[in-house]
Amino acid sequence: MTSKIPTFTLNNGAKTPSIGYGTWQAQDEPALEIALEAGYRHIDTAYSYQNEKMIGNVLKRWISNGKLKREDIFLVTKLPITGNRPEGVAKYLKRSLENLQVGYVDLYLIHAPFGLQDSEGDYYIKDSDGNPYFDMSTDHIAIWKAMEEQVEAGLTKAIGLSNFNKSQIERILKNSKIKPSALQIELHAYLQQNELVDFCKENNILVTAYSPLGTPGANNFLEKIGLKLDLPDILGNPTVKAIAKKHSKTAAQVLLHFYVQKGWLPIPKSVNPERIKQNLDIFDFHLDQQDLHELKSLDAGIRIIDLAMFKGVENHPEFPFKDEKQKKISSMKL
Ligand SMILES: NC(=O)c1ccc[n+]([C@@H]2O[C@H](COP(=O)([O-])OP(=O)(O)OC[C@H]3O[C@@H](n4cnc5c(N)ncnc54)[C@H](OP(=O)(O)O)[C@@H]3O)[C@@H](O)[C@H]2O)c1
């Protein structure tokens, strides 16, 4: 039995569980059923994950048979990069709400700061040289205004960003009526992004940690589109394994507990029943100062999701990682 899940409070006053269920590459109803049975009440999806209908079907069933109320769930979805223009916001949020079969989401995020031309949500349409069709005119301020209109229309309770860098967030903070409630970025033991996380805390922006386990299954998807990543084995790291052994927990549990303790909201994805339950069972032990010190020292600036799957993205004016000096970036192979 999972212990009670602590909550985080967003800048709109809403509360969310401090850990959520990631659903990239989670396409089947049984896994989500198991996640809900286990106690997950924060669900992260995106228009581009193509699983909103599946999630909507499960939620509708749980709500109609009285096992859940809509307000029990903190539901997050994202504007696809093919919709990154003012008129794309209402269009794609409407589609997401129809797919999810709900009247509102709790948080709507701009999935990434750069834009592709509208190809109905399909990111992977390319020209004959393998180049995506970028839209170089991405205007964050205009898109954000359209995001604010969705809050005013009651279609989302909060709005936020994903994969944005500090200066991009600063620009939005300076030019907005409704401030971003959350930033979803890659965060794990090897990429702790302390400066960006501190900046978000100072500005009351909740930080969500994506790929918190180092996305060990990413190549299952990427190989289907001709790509492959050299993935670091965070779960197999000897320091993490030793701390896990000391507490009679798994490496994943130690990492997820560490992240929540740091104030990040991790959203691990699993479709395996045991791992789904295991990833939520992280609140019955304590990491001591030595554990915390060792886990913090694993930060190595290793970014896995460097967006290189979008060939030429570094030339987009809103490519977010231009000024980064990563010690090491995972290589992407064709
Ligand atoms: N905003 C963005 O651009 C963005 C980008 C990436 C991800 N995300 C979000 O973040 C979520 C999580 O990231 P992610 O899916 O990339 O990676 P992740 O959660 O770090 O890792 C998921 C992988 O780890 C395996 N796994 C899960 N629990 C495990 C455990 N306890 N022990 C060993 N292996 C375990 C899963 O396999 P099984 O399923 O077989 O257990 C799966 O292959 C996504 O699902 C998505 O919702 C957002």
CSV table of N, CA and C in Angstrom, one decimal, residues 12 70 75-77 89 93 97 103-109 146-160 178:
chain,number,residue,atom,x,y,z
A,12,ASN,N,-1.7,29.3,-9.1
A,12,ASN,CA,-3.1,29.7,-9.2
A,12,ASN,C,-3.9,29.1,-8.0
A,70,ARG,N,-14.0,14.3,-11.5
A,70,ARG,CA,-13.1,15.0,-12.4
A,70,ARG,C,-12.0,15.8,-11.6
A,75,LEU,N,-4.9,16.9,-14.6
A,75,LEU,CA,-4.6,16.4,-16.0
A,75,LEU,C,-3.8,17.5,-16.8
A,76,VAL,N,-2.7,17.0,-17.3
A,76,VAL,CA,-1.8,17.9,-18.1
A,76,VAL,C,-1.8,17.5,-19.5
A,77,THR,N,-1.9,18.4,-20.5
A,77,THR,CA,-1.6,18.1,-21.8
A,77,THR,C,-0.9,19.3,-22.5
A,89,VAL,N,-3.5,27.5,-30.8
A,89,VAL,CA,-3.7,27.2,-29.3
A,89,VAL,C,-5.2,26.8,-29.1
A,93,LEU,N,-6.1,22.9,-28.3
A,93,LEU,CA,-6.7,22.6,-27.0
A,93,LEU,C,-8.1,22.0,-27.1
A,97,LEU,N,-9.2,18.5,-25.6
A,97,LEU,CA,-10.4,18.3,-24.7
A,97,LEU,C,-11.4,17.3,-25.2
A,103,GLY,N,-14.1,18.8,-19.8
A,103,GLY,CA,-14.4,20.2,-20.1
A,103,GLY,C,-13.2,21.1,-20.0
A,104,TYR,N,-12.2,20.7,-19.2
A,104,TYR,CA,-11.0,21.5,-19.0
A,104,TYR,C,-9.9,20.6,-18.6
A,105,VAL,N,-8.7,21.1,-18.8
A,105,VAL,CA,-7.5,20.4,-18.3
A,105,VAL,C,-7.0,21.3,-17.1
A,106,ASP,N,-6.2,20.7,-16.3
A,106,ASP,CA,-5.6,21.5,-15.1
A,106,ASP,C,-4.4,22.3,-15.5
A,107,LEU,N,-3.7,21.8,-16.5
A,107,LEU,CA,-2.5,22.6,-16.9
A,107,LEU,C,-2.3,22.3,-18.4
A,108,TYR,N,-2.2,23.4,-19.2
A,108,TYR,CA,-1.9,23.3,-20.6
A,108,TYR,C,-0.5,23.9,-20.8
A,109,LEU,N,0.4,23.1,-21.5
A,109,LEU,CA,1.8,23.6,-21.7
A,109,LEU,C,2.1,23.8,-23.1
A,146,ALA,N,-2.7,33.9,-26.5
A,146,ALA,CA,-3.8,32.9,-26.8
A,146,ALA,C,-3.9,31.8,-25.7
A,147,MET,N,-2.8,31.5,-25.0
A,147,MET,CA,-2.9,30.6,-23.9
A,147,MET,C,-3.7,31.2,-22.8
A,148,GLU,N,-3.4,32.5,-22.5
A,148,GLU,CA,-4.2,33.2,-21.4
A,148,GLU,C,-5.7,33.2,-21.7
A,149,GLU,N,-6.0,33.3,-23.0
A,149,GLU,CA,-7.5,33.3,-23.4
A,149,GLU,C,-8.1,32.0,-23.0
A,150,GLN,N,-7.3,30.9,-23.1
A,150,GLN,CA,-7.9,29.6,-22.7
A,150,GLN,C,-8.2,29.5,-21.2
A,151,VAL,N,-7.4,30.2,-20.4
A,151,VAL,CA,-7.7,30.2,-19.0
A,151,VAL,C,-9.0,31.0,-18.8
A,152,GLU,N,-9.0,32.1,-19.4
A,152,GLU,CA,-10.2,33.0,-19.3
A,152,GLU,C,-11.5,32.3,-19.8
A,153,ALA,N,-11.3,31.4,-20.7
A,153,ALA,CA,-12.5,30.7,-21.3
A,153,ALA,C,-12.8,29.5,-20.4
A,154,GLY,N,-12.0,29.2,-19.4
A,154,GLY,CA,-12.3,28.1,-18.5
A,154,GLY,C,-11.9,26.7,-19.1
A,155,LEU,N,-11.1,26.7,-20.1
A,155,LEU,CA,-10.7,25.5,-20.8
A,155,LEU,C,-9.5,24.8,-20.2
A,156,THR,N,-8.7,25.7,-19.5
A,156,THR,CA,-7.6,25.1,-18.7
A,156,THR,C,-7.5,26.0,-17.4
A,157,LYS,N,-7.1,25.3,-16.3
A,157,LYS,CA,-7.0,26.1,-15.0
A,157,LYS,C,-5.7,26.8,-15.0
A,158,ALA,N,-4.7,26.3,-15.6
A,158,ALA,CA,-3.3,26.9,-15.5
A,158,ALA,C,-2.6,26.7,-16.9
A,159,ILE,N,-1.6,27.5,-17.1
A,159,ILE,CA,-0.8,27.4,-18.3
A,159,ILE,C,0.6,27.4,-18.0
A,160,GLY,N,1.4,26.8,-18.8
A,160,GLY,CA,2.8,26.7,-18.6
A,160,GLY,C,3.6,26.4,-19.8
A,178,ILE,N,-1.2,36.5,-17.2
A,178,ILE,CA,-1.2,35.3,-16.4
A,178,ILE,C,0.2,34.7,-16.4
